Amino acid sequence: MSLRIEELSDRLVVTLDRPEKRNAIDAELIRQLHEVCAELEARPRLLLLTGGVDGIFAGGADIGQLRERGRLDALAAINSAAFARIRALPMPTVAAVDGPALGGGAELAYACDLRVCTARAVFGQPEVRLGILAGAGATHRLPALVGEARAKELLFTGRRVDAEEALRIGLVNRVVPEPDGLLDCAHELLDEMAKGSALALRLTKLAVDAPAAAHPHLDLVSQAVLFEDDEKYRRMTDFLERRRPR
């Protein structure tokens, strides 16, 4: 197996597990990511995606396989389809990055809603130096994260971004100084999300990810659904009772 999967009550913890290949993303790993997505589409939960704390998130696509792919493989969207599916999961996702996240590995991290990393994390898109482009999401997700001009610089040059810069430019949400704290940080972030209504989380993610033309109509319909939800009534009643003078 290329993935290790831990199932908790409200989340899946998925760890890339190809240490001998620096967690390079190959066809089998992609197949298993599709299986994870199918599980989370059928039974929506939070997702924590990580390479563990062994100093590597994912060193990119498996170059041995990539070198042999032709134009029909490119059109088949082997990696980008899986990453798009992760991006579209119903509930929020967090990538926990220790060490290099390069090429397809960086694009896998970008596909998650939020990213936390260690101080030794490094992000980069070296594709142009290999004669290809970053075709699994970086050309549109990276500009959304860090702005068009900075994204173009990183995509055109292949320059790597360390953790400090990644935090400064908005590529990651949090940086932990030591690897031992990485997964705790990611779980703490997910714990904060889990305090909210699951339906409200789902509809908020749907609204944030929707194209501009969908607003404000999607927001209004989503709010209408939530206004009729029993969970909304219970939570607001609890809030008002806590505020009531004794």
PDB file of N, CA, C and O in Angstrom, residues 30-31 41-42 46 48 53 70 93 105 111 113 125 128 133 136-137 141 166 188 194 241 246:
ATOM      1  N   ILE A  30      -2.068   7.304  -6.775  1.00  0.00           N
ATOM      2  CA  ILE A  30      -3.232   8.030  -7.290  1.00  0.00           C
ATOM      3  C   ILE A  30      -4.492   7.170  -7.198  1.00  0.00           C
ATOM      4  O   ILE A  30      -5.561   7.647  -6.789  1.00  0.00           O
ATOM      5  N   ARG A  31      -4.365   5.903  -7.528  1.00  0.00           N
ATOM      6  CA  ARG A  31      -5.519   5.002  -7.430  1.00  0.00           C
ATOM      7  C   ARG A  31      -6.044   4.950  -6.001  1.00  0.00           C
ATOM      8  O   ARG A  31      -7.259   5.005  -5.758  1.00  0.00           O
ATOM      9  N   GLU A  41     -16.557  10.973   0.015  1.00  0.00           N
ATOM     10  CA  GLU A  41     -17.752  11.447  -0.696  1.00  0.00           C
ATOM     11  C   GLU A  41     -18.986  10.702  -0.199  1.00  0.00           C
ATOM     12  O   GLU A  41     -20.059  11.292  -0.062  1.00  0.00           O
ATOM     13  N   ALA A  42     -18.824   9.406   0.074  1.00  0.00           N
ATOM     14  CA  ALA A  42     -19.951   8.597   0.533  1.00  0.00           C
ATOM     15  C   ALA A  42     -20.297   8.892   1.990  1.00  0.00           C
ATOM     16  O   ALA A  42     -21.467   8.875   2.376  1.00  0.00           O
ATOM     17  N   LEU A  46     -13.800  15.116   7.904  1.00  0.00           N
ATOM     18  CA  LEU A  46     -12.590  15.901   7.729  1.00  0.00           C
ATOM     19  C   LEU A  46     -11.462  15.001   7.247  1.00  0.00           C
ATOM     20  O   LEU A  46     -11.473  13.790   7.472  1.00  0.00           O
ATOM     21  N   LEU A  48      -7.122  14.748   7.099  1.00  0.00           N
ATOM     22  CA  LEU A  48      -5.751  15.183   7.350  1.00  0.00           C
ATOM     23  C   LEU A  48      -4.846  14.363   6.436  1.00  0.00           C
ATOM     24  O   LEU A  48      -4.814  13.137   6.520  1.00  0.00           O
ATOM     25  N   VAL A  53       6.254  12.647   9.631  1.00  0.00           N
ATOM     26  CA  VAL A  53       7.264  13.586  10.142  1.00  0.00           C
ATOM     27  C   VAL A  53       8.664  13.005   9.947  1.00  0.00           C
ATOM     28  O   VAL A  53       9.521  13.089  10.814  1.00  0.00           O
ATOM     29  N   GLY A  70       2.788   9.747 -22.572  1.00  0.00           N
ATOM     30  CA  GLY A  70       2.619  10.498 -23.813  1.00  0.00           C
ATOM     31  C   GLY A  70       1.450  11.446 -23.739  1.00  0.00           C
ATOM     32  O   GLY A  70       0.849  11.648 -22.686  1.00  0.00           O
ATOM     33  N   THR A  93     -10.257  20.006   4.371  1.00  0.00           N
ATOM     34  CA  THR A  93      -9.066  19.155   4.334  1.00  0.00           C
ATOM     35  C   THR A  93      -7.854  19.978   4.754  1.00  0.00           C
ATOM     36  O   THR A  93      -7.765  21.174   4.471  1.00  0.00           O
ATOM     37  N   GLY A 105       3.917  16.914  -5.574  1.00  0.00           N
ATOM     38  CA  GLY A 105       3.736  16.914  -4.126  1.00  0.00           C
ATOM     39  C   GLY A 105       3.226  18.247  -3.624  1.00  0.00           C
ATOM     40  O   GLY A 105       2.340  18.308  -2.760  1.00  0.00           O
ATOM     41  N   ALA A 111      -4.090  21.296  -3.186  1.00  0.00           N
ATOM     42  CA  ALA A 111      -5.446  20.794  -3.379  1.00  0.00           C
ATOM     43  C   ALA A 111      -6.227  20.760  -2.067  1.00  0.00           C
ATOM     44  O   ALA A 111      -7.459  20.765  -2.084  1.00  0.00           O
ATOM     45  N   ASP A 113      -7.583  22.337   1.548  1.00  0.00           N
ATOM     46  CA  ASP A 113      -8.101  23.659   1.881  1.00  0.00           C
ATOM     47  C   ASP A 113      -7.092  24.481   2.672  1.00  0.00           C
ATOM     48  O   ASP A 113      -6.966  25.687   2.452  1.00  0.00           O
ATOM     49  N   GLN A 125       7.978  24.261  -7.634  1.00  0.00           N
ATOM     50  CA  GLN A 125       7.435  23.732  -8.890  1.00  0.00           C
ATOM     51  C   GLN A 125       8.568  23.697  -9.930  1.00  0.00           C
ATOM     52  O   GLN A 125       8.744  24.639 -10.690  1.00  0.00           O
ATOM     53  N   VAL A 128       9.190  23.190 -15.229  1.00  0.00           N
ATOM     54  CA  VAL A 128       9.751  23.741 -16.468  1.00  0.00           C
ATOM     55  C   VAL A 128      11.188  23.269 -16.677  1.00  0.00           C
ATOM     56  O   VAL A 128      11.647  23.164 -17.819  1.00  0.00           O
ATOM     57  N   LEU A 133       5.002  21.391 -17.791  1.00  0.00           N
ATOM     58  CA  LEU A 133       4.434  22.423 -16.929  1.00  0.00           C
ATOM     59  C   LEU A 133       3.805  21.775 -15.706  1.00  0.00           C
ATOM     60  O   LEU A 133       3.603  20.559 -15.659  1.00  0.00           O
ATOM     61  N   ALA A 136      -0.994  19.738 -12.649  1.00  0.00           N
ATOM     62  CA  ALA A 136      -1.940  19.095 -11.730  1.00  0.00           C
ATOM     63  C   ALA A 136      -2.541  20.085 -10.755  1.00  0.00           C
ATOM     64  O   ALA A 136      -2.901  19.731  -9.635  1.00  0.00           O
ATOM     65  N   GLY A 137      -2.641  21.349 -11.168  1.00  0.00           N
ATOM     66  CA  GLY A 137      -3.365  22.328 -10.370  1.00  0.00           C
ATOM     67  C   GLY A 137      -2.616  23.591 -10.012  1.00  0.00           C
ATOM     68  O   GLY A 137      -3.232  24.598  -9.657  1.00  0.00           O
ATOM     69  N   ARG A 141      -4.258  27.067  -8.899  1.00  0.00           N
ATOM     70  CA  ARG A 141      -4.386  27.135  -7.434  1.00  0.00           C
ATOM     71  C   ARG A 141      -3.318  28.029  -6.818  1.00  0.00           C
ATOM     72  O   ARG A 141      -3.583  28.738  -5.843  1.00  0.00           O
ATOM     73  N   ALA A 166       6.818  30.814   2.917  1.00  0.00           N
ATOM     74  CA  ALA A 166       5.500  30.240   2.643  1.00  0.00           C
ATOM     75  C   ALA A 166       4.443  30.826   3.565  1.00  0.00           C
ATOM     76  O   ALA A 166       3.313  31.126   3.144  1.00  0.00           O
ATOM     77  N   GLU A 188      -5.217  20.033  15.924  1.00  0.00           N
ATOM     78  CA  GLU A 188      -5.817  21.161  16.644  1.00  0.00           C
ATOM     79  C   GLU A 188      -6.657  22.028  15.710  1.00  0.00           C
ATOM     80  O   GLU A 188      -7.742  22.494  16.078  1.00  0.00           O
ATOM     81  N   ALA A 194     -14.168  21.059  13.872  1.00  0.00           N
ATOM     82  CA  ALA A 194     -15.141  20.058  14.299  1.00  0.00           C
ATOM     83  C   ALA A 194     -16.107  20.594  15.353  1.00  0.00           C
ATOM     84  O   ALA A 194     -17.151  19.987  15.604  1.00  0.00           O
ATOM     85  N   GLU A 241     -28.915  30.455  26.228  1.00  0.00           N
ATOM     86  CA  GLU A 241     -29.050  30.004  27.607  1.00  0.00           C
ATOM     87  C   GLU A 241     -27.775  30.227  28.404  1.00  0.00           C
ATOM     88  O   GLU A 241     -27.831  30.511  29.603  1.00  0.00           O
ATOM     89  N   ARG A 246     -28.076  34.404  35.580  1.00  0.00           N
ATOM     90  CA  ARG A 246     -28.486  33.382  36.551  1.00  0.00           C
ATOM     91  C   ARG A 246     -29.254  34.030  37.695  1.00  0.00           C
ATOM     92  O   ARG A 246     -28.928  35.121  38.114  1.00  0.00           O
TER      93      ARG A 246
END
